PDB file of C-alpha atoms in Angstrom:
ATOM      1  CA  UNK I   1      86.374 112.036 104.963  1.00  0.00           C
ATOM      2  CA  UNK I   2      89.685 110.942 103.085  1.00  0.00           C
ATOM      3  CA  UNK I   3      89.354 111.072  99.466  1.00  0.00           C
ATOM      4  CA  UNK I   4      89.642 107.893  97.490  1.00  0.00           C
ATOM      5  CA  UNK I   5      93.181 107.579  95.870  1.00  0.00           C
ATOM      6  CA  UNK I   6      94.845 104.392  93.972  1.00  0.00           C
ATOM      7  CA  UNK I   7      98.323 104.701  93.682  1.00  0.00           C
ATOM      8  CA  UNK I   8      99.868 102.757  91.076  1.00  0.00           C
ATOM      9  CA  UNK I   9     103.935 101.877  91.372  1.00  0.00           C
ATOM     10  CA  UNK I  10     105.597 100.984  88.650  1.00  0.00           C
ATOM     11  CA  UNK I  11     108.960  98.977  89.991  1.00  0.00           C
ATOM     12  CA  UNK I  12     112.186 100.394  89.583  1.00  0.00           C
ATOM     13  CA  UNK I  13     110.883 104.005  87.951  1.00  0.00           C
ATOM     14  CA  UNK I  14     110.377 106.855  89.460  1.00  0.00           C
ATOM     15  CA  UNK I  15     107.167 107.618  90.950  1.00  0.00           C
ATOM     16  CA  UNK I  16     105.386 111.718  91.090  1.00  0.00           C
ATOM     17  CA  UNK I  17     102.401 112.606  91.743  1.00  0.00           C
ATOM     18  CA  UNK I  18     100.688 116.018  92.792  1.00  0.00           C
ATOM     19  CA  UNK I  19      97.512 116.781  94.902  1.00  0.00           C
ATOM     20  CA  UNK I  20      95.823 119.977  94.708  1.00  0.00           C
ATOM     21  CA  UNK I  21      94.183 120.591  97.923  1.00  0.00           C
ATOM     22  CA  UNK I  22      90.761 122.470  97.832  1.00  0.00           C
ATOM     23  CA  UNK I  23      88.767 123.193 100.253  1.00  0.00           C
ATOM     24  CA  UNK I  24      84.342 123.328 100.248  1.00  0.00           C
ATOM     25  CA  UNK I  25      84.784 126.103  97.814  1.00  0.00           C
ATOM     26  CA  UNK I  26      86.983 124.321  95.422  1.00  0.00           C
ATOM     27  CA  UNK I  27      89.184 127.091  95.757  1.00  0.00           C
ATOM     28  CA  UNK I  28      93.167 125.966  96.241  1.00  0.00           C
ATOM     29  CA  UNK I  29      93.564 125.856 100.018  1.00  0.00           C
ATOM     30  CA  UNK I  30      96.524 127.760 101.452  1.00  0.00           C
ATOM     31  CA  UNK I  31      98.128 125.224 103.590  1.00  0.00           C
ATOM     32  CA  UNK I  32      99.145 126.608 107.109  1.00  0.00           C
ATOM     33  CA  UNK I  33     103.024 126.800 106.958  1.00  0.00           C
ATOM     34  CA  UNK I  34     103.105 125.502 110.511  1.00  0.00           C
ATOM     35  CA  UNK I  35     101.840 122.318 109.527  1.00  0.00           C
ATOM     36  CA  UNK I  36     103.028 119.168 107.954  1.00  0.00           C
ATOM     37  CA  UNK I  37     102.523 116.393 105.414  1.00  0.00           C
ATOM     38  CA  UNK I  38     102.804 112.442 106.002  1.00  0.00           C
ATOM     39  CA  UNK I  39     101.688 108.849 104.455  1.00  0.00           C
ATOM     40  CA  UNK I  40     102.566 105.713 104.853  1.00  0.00           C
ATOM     41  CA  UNK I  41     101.678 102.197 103.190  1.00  0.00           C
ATOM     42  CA  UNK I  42     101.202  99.287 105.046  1.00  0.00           C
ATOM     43  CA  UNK I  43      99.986  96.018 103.805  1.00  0.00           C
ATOM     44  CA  UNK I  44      96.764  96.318 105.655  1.00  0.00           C
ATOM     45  CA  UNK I  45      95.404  99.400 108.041  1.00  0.00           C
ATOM     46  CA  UNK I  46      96.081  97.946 110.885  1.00  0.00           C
ATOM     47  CA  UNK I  47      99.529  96.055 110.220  1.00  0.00           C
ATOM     48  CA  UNK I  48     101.901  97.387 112.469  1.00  0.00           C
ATOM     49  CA  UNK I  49     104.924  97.087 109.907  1.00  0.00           C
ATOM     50  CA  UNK I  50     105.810 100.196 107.412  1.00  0.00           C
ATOM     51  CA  UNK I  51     105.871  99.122 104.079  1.00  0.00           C
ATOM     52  CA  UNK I  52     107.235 102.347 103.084  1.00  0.00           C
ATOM     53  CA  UNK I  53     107.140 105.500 104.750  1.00  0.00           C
ATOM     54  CA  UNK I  54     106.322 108.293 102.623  1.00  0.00           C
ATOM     55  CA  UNK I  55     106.668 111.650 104.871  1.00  0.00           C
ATOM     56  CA  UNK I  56     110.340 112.838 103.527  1.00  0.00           C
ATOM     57  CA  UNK I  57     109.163 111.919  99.967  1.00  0.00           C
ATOM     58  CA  UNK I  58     106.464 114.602 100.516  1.00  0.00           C
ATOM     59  CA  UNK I  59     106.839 118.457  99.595  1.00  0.00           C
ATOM     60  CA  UNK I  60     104.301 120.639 100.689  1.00  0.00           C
ATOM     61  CA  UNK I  61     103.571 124.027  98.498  1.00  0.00           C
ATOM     62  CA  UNK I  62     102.168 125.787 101.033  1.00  0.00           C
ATOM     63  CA  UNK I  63     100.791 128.840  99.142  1.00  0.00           C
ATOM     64  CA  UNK I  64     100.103 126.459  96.314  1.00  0.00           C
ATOM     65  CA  UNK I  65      98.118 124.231  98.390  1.00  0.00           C
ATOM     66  CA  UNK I  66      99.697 121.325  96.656  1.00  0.00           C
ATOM     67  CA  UNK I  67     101.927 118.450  98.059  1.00  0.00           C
ATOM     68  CA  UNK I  68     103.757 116.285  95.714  1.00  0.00           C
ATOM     69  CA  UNK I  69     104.694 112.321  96.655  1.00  0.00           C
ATOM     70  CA  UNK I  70     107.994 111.484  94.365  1.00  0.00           C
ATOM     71  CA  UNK I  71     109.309 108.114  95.084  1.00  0.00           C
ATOM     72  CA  UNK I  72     113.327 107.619  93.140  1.00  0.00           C
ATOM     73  CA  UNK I  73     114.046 104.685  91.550  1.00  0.00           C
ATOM     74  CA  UNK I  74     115.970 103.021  93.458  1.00  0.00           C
ATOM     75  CA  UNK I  75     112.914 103.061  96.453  1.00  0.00           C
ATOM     76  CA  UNK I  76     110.264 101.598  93.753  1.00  0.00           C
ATOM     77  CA  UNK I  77     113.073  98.928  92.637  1.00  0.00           C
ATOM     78  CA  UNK I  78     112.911  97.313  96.204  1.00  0.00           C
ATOM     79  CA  UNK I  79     108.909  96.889  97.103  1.00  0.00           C
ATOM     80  CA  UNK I  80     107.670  92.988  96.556  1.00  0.00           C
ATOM     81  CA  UNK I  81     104.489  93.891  97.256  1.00  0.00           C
ATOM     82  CA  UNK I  82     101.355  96.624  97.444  1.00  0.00           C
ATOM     83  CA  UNK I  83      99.361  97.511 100.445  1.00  0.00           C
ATOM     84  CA  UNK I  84      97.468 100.316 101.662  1.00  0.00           C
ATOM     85  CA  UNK I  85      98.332 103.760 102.294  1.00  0.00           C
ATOM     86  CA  UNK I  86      97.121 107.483 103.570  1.00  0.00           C
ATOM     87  CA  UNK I  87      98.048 111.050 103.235  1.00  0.00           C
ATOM     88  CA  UNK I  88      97.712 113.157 106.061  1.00  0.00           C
ATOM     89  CA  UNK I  89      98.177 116.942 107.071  1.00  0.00           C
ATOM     90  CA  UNK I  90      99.007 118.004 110.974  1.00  0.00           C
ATOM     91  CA  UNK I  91      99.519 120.535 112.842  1.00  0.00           C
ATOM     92  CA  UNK I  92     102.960 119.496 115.415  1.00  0.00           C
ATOM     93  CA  UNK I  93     101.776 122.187 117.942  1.00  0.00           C
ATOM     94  CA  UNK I  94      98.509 120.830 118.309  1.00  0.00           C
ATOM     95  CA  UNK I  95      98.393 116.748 117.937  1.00  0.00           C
ATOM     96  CA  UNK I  96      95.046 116.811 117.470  1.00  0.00           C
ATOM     97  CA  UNK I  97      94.621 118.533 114.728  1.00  0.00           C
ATOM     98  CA  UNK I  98      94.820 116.209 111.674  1.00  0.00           C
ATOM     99  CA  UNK I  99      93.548 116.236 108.315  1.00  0.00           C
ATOM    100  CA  UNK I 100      93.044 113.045 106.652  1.00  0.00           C
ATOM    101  CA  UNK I 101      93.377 113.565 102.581  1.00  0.00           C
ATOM    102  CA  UNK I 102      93.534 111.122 100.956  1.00  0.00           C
ATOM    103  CA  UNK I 103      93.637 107.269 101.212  1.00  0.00           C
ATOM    104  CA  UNK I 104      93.191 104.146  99.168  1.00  0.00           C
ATOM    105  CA  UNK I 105      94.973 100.780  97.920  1.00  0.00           C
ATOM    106  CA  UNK I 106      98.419 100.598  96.518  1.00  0.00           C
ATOM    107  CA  UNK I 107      99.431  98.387  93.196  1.00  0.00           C
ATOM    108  CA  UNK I 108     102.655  97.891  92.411  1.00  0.00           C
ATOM    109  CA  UNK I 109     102.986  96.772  88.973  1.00  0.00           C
ATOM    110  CA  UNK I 110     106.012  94.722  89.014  1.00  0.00           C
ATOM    111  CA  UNK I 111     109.871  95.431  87.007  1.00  0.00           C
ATOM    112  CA  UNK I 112     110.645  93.010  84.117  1.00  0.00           C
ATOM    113  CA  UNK I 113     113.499  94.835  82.713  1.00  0.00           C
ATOM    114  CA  UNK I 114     116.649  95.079  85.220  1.00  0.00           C
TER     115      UNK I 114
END
């Protein structure tokens, strides 16, 4: 099961975060290198427009077991509004292999100064 996650986007900065991935152990988990990151955020789950689509704002550490989400600027200064999103691993050879990690709501805390 996805882990809870708020995100919080401030309008017009810069967004970063970083997720440590751990498996059962709590040990870092060593990403595949074969495999890949994405997320999206929609304004509901089952909305079929993108909000924003966060898979080449994603880098994977693969030995790390991290992936960092770093939205510039100038993305954040054009959202009107906050939704929903996920973060997903997969594996490209095999479609069915997918690793939910993360999901939750999305706030975007709107940009007085311009």
């Amino acid at each position: 099961m996805a882990g809870f996650h708020r995100l919080v986007v401030e309008q017009g900065a810069t967004f970063e975060e970083r997720y440590e991935i751990v498996g059962d152990d709590e040990q870092p988990w060593v990403i595949p290198a074969t495999w890949k990151a994405r997320a999206q955020v929609r304004a509901e789950p089952l909305a079929p427009t993108i909000i924003l689509d966060l898979t080449q704002l994603l880098t994977v550490d693969y030995d790390a077991g991290t992936i960092t989400l770093r939205i510039p600027a100038t993305t954040t200064a054009t959202l009107d509004r906050g939704g929903v999103w996920d973060l997903e691993l997969y594996d490209p050879a095999d479609l069915g292999q997918v690793s939910r990690l993360l999901a939750g709501p999305v706030e975007l805390d709107l940009e007085v100064t311009r």
